[in-house]
């Protein structure tokens, strides 16, 4: 669920059922209700995940 207005960056992974109530920067992982950013690699611009 999105609580607007918010911006979700590029290459963002969110958990299923998360309540997005704030902006999420590029290259981040976030989960929860309300959402909490777990990992953000904004400075290096690297992709995160299994790749």
Short mmCIF file of N, CA and C in Angstrom, two decimals, residues 2-48:
data_model
loop_
_atom_site.label_atom_id
_atom_site.label_comp_id
_atom_site.label_asym_id
_atom_site.label_seq_id
_atom_site.Cartn_x
_atom_site.Cartn_y
_atom_site.Cartn_z
N UNK A 2 0.53 2.23 -0.80
CA UNK A 2 1.26 3.48 -0.86
C UNK A 2 0.45 4.58 -0.19
N UNK A 3 1.11 5.34 0.65
CA UNK A 3 0.49 6.51 1.25
C UNK A 3 1.17 7.71 0.59
N UNK A 4 0.45 8.38 -0.32
CA UNK A 4 1.03 9.39 -1.21
C UNK A 4 1.12 10.75 -0.55
N UNK A 5 1.90 11.67 -1.04
CA UNK A 5 2.81 11.52 -2.18
C UNK A 5 4.19 11.04 -1.73
N UNK A 6 4.72 10.04 -2.39
CA UNK A 6 6.04 9.51 -2.10
C UNK A 6 6.76 9.20 -3.40
N UNK A 7 8.07 9.04 -3.31
CA UNK A 7 8.88 8.66 -4.46
C UNK A 7 9.62 7.38 -4.13
N UNK A 8 9.55 6.43 -5.05
CA UNK A 8 10.30 5.18 -4.91
C UNK A 8 11.39 5.20 -5.97
N UNK A 9 12.63 5.07 -5.53
CA UNK A 9 13.78 5.16 -6.44
C UNK A 9 13.90 3.96 -7.36
N UNK A 10 14.92 4.00 -8.19
CA UNK A 10 15.22 2.91 -9.12
C UNK A 10 15.90 1.77 -8.38
N UNK A 11 15.68 0.55 -8.84
CA UNK A 11 16.30 -0.65 -8.28
C UNK A 11 15.96 -0.82 -6.80
N UNK A 12 14.69 -0.65 -6.45
CA UNK A 12 14.22 -0.78 -5.07
C UNK A 12 13.49 -2.10 -4.90
N UNK A 13 13.77 -2.79 -3.80
CA UNK A 13 13.09 -4.03 -3.45
C UNK A 13 12.30 -3.75 -2.18
N UNK A 14 10.97 -4.02 -2.23
CA UNK A 14 10.13 -3.85 -1.04
C UNK A 14 9.50 -5.19 -0.68
N UNK A 15 9.26 -5.38 0.59
CA UNK A 15 8.63 -6.60 1.06
C UNK A 15 7.15 -6.63 0.72
N UNK A 16 6.62 -7.83 0.54
CA UNK A 16 5.20 -7.99 0.24
C UNK A 16 4.36 -7.47 1.40
N UNK A 17 3.34 -6.69 1.10
CA UNK A 17 2.45 -6.15 2.11
C UNK A 17 2.98 -4.96 2.87
N UNK A 18 4.13 -4.41 2.45
CA UNK A 18 4.71 -3.24 3.13
C UNK A 18 3.85 -2.00 2.94
N UNK A 19 3.80 -1.16 3.95
CA UNK A 19 3.09 0.12 3.86
C UNK A 19 4.15 1.19 3.64
N UNK A 20 4.18 1.72 2.41
CA UNK A 20 5.19 2.72 2.03
C UNK A 20 4.65 4.10 2.37
N UNK A 21 5.26 4.73 3.38
CA UNK A 21 4.78 6.03 3.85
C UNK A 21 5.85 7.12 3.78
N UNK A 22 7.00 6.81 3.15
CA UNK A 22 8.05 7.80 2.99
C UNK A 22 8.85 7.48 1.73
N UNK A 23 9.65 8.43 1.29
CA UNK A 23 10.46 8.23 0.10
C UNK A 23 11.48 7.13 0.33
N UNK A 24 11.75 6.37 -0.72
CA UNK A 24 12.75 5.31 -0.66
C UNK A 24 13.81 5.63 -1.71
N UNK A 25 15.09 5.77 -1.29
CA UNK A 25 16.14 6.13 -2.24
C UNK A 25 16.47 4.99 -3.22
N UNK A 26 17.18 5.34 -4.29
CA UNK A 26 17.64 4.35 -5.27
C UNK A 26 18.45 3.26 -4.58
N UNK A 27 18.44 2.08 -5.17
CA UNK A 27 19.27 0.95 -4.72
C UNK A 27 19.08 0.61 -3.26
N UNK A 28 17.82 0.41 -2.86
CA UNK A 28 17.50 0.13 -1.46
C UNK A 28 16.64 -1.12 -1.32
N UNK A 29 16.70 -1.71 -0.13
CA UNK A 29 15.79 -2.78 0.28
C UNK A 29 15.01 -2.24 1.46
N UNK A 30 13.68 -2.45 1.45
CA UNK A 30 12.85 -1.94 2.54
C UNK A 30 11.67 -2.88 2.78
N UNK A 31 11.30 -3.03 4.07
CA UNK A 31 10.16 -3.88 4.43
C UNK A 31 9.43 -3.27 5.61
N UNK A 32 8.24 -3.79 5.88
CA UNK A 32 7.55 -3.47 7.11
C UNK A 32 6.30 -2.63 6.96
N UNK A 33 5.64 -2.45 8.10
CA UNK A 33 4.42 -1.67 8.16
C UNK A 33 4.47 -0.83 9.43
N UNK A 34 4.88 0.42 9.39
CA UNK A 34 5.31 1.19 8.21
C UNK A 34 6.69 0.76 7.73
N UNK A 35 7.02 1.15 6.53
CA UNK A 35 8.25 0.67 5.89
C UNK A 35 9.50 1.16 6.60
N UNK A 36 10.52 0.30 6.62
CA UNK A 36 11.81 0.62 7.21
C UNK A 36 12.88 0.22 6.19
N UNK A 37 13.81 1.13 5.92
CA UNK A 37 14.87 0.84 4.95
C UNK A 37 15.92 -0.03 5.63
N UNK A 38 16.15 -1.22 5.06
CA UNK A 38 17.13 -2.15 5.62
C UNK A 38 18.52 -1.90 5.09
N UNK A 39 18.61 -1.63 3.78
CA UNK A 39 19.91 -1.45 3.16
C UNK A 39 19.77 -0.45 2.03
N UNK A 40 20.71 0.47 1.95
CA UNK A 40 20.72 1.45 0.87
C UNK A 40 22.15 1.63 0.40
N UNK A 41 22.38 1.44 -0.88
CA UNK A 41 23.71 1.60 -1.45
C UNK A 41 23.66 2.76 -2.45
N UNK A 42 23.19 3.89 -1.98
CA UNK A 42 22.95 5.04 -2.83
C UNK A 42 24.24 5.66 -3.36
N UNK A 43 25.29 5.70 -2.58
CA UNK A 43 26.53 6.37 -2.98
C UNK A 43 27.25 5.63 -4.10
N UNK A 44 27.35 4.32 -4.01
CA UNK A 44 28.10 3.55 -4.99
C UNK A 44 27.28 3.23 -6.23
N UNK A 45 25.96 3.24 -6.12
CA UNK A 45 25.11 2.95 -7.27
C UNK A 45 25.13 1.48 -7.67
N UNK A 46 25.56 0.62 -6.76
CA UNK A 46 25.61 -0.82 -7.06
C UNK A 46 24.24 -1.42 -6.90
N UNK A 47 23.95 -2.44 -7.68
CA UNK A 47 22.70 -3.17 -7.52
C UNK A 47 22.82 -4.06 -6.30
N UNK A 48 21.72 -4.22 -5.59
CA UNK A 48 21.71 -5.11 -4.43
C UNK A 48 20.78 -6.28 -4.71
#
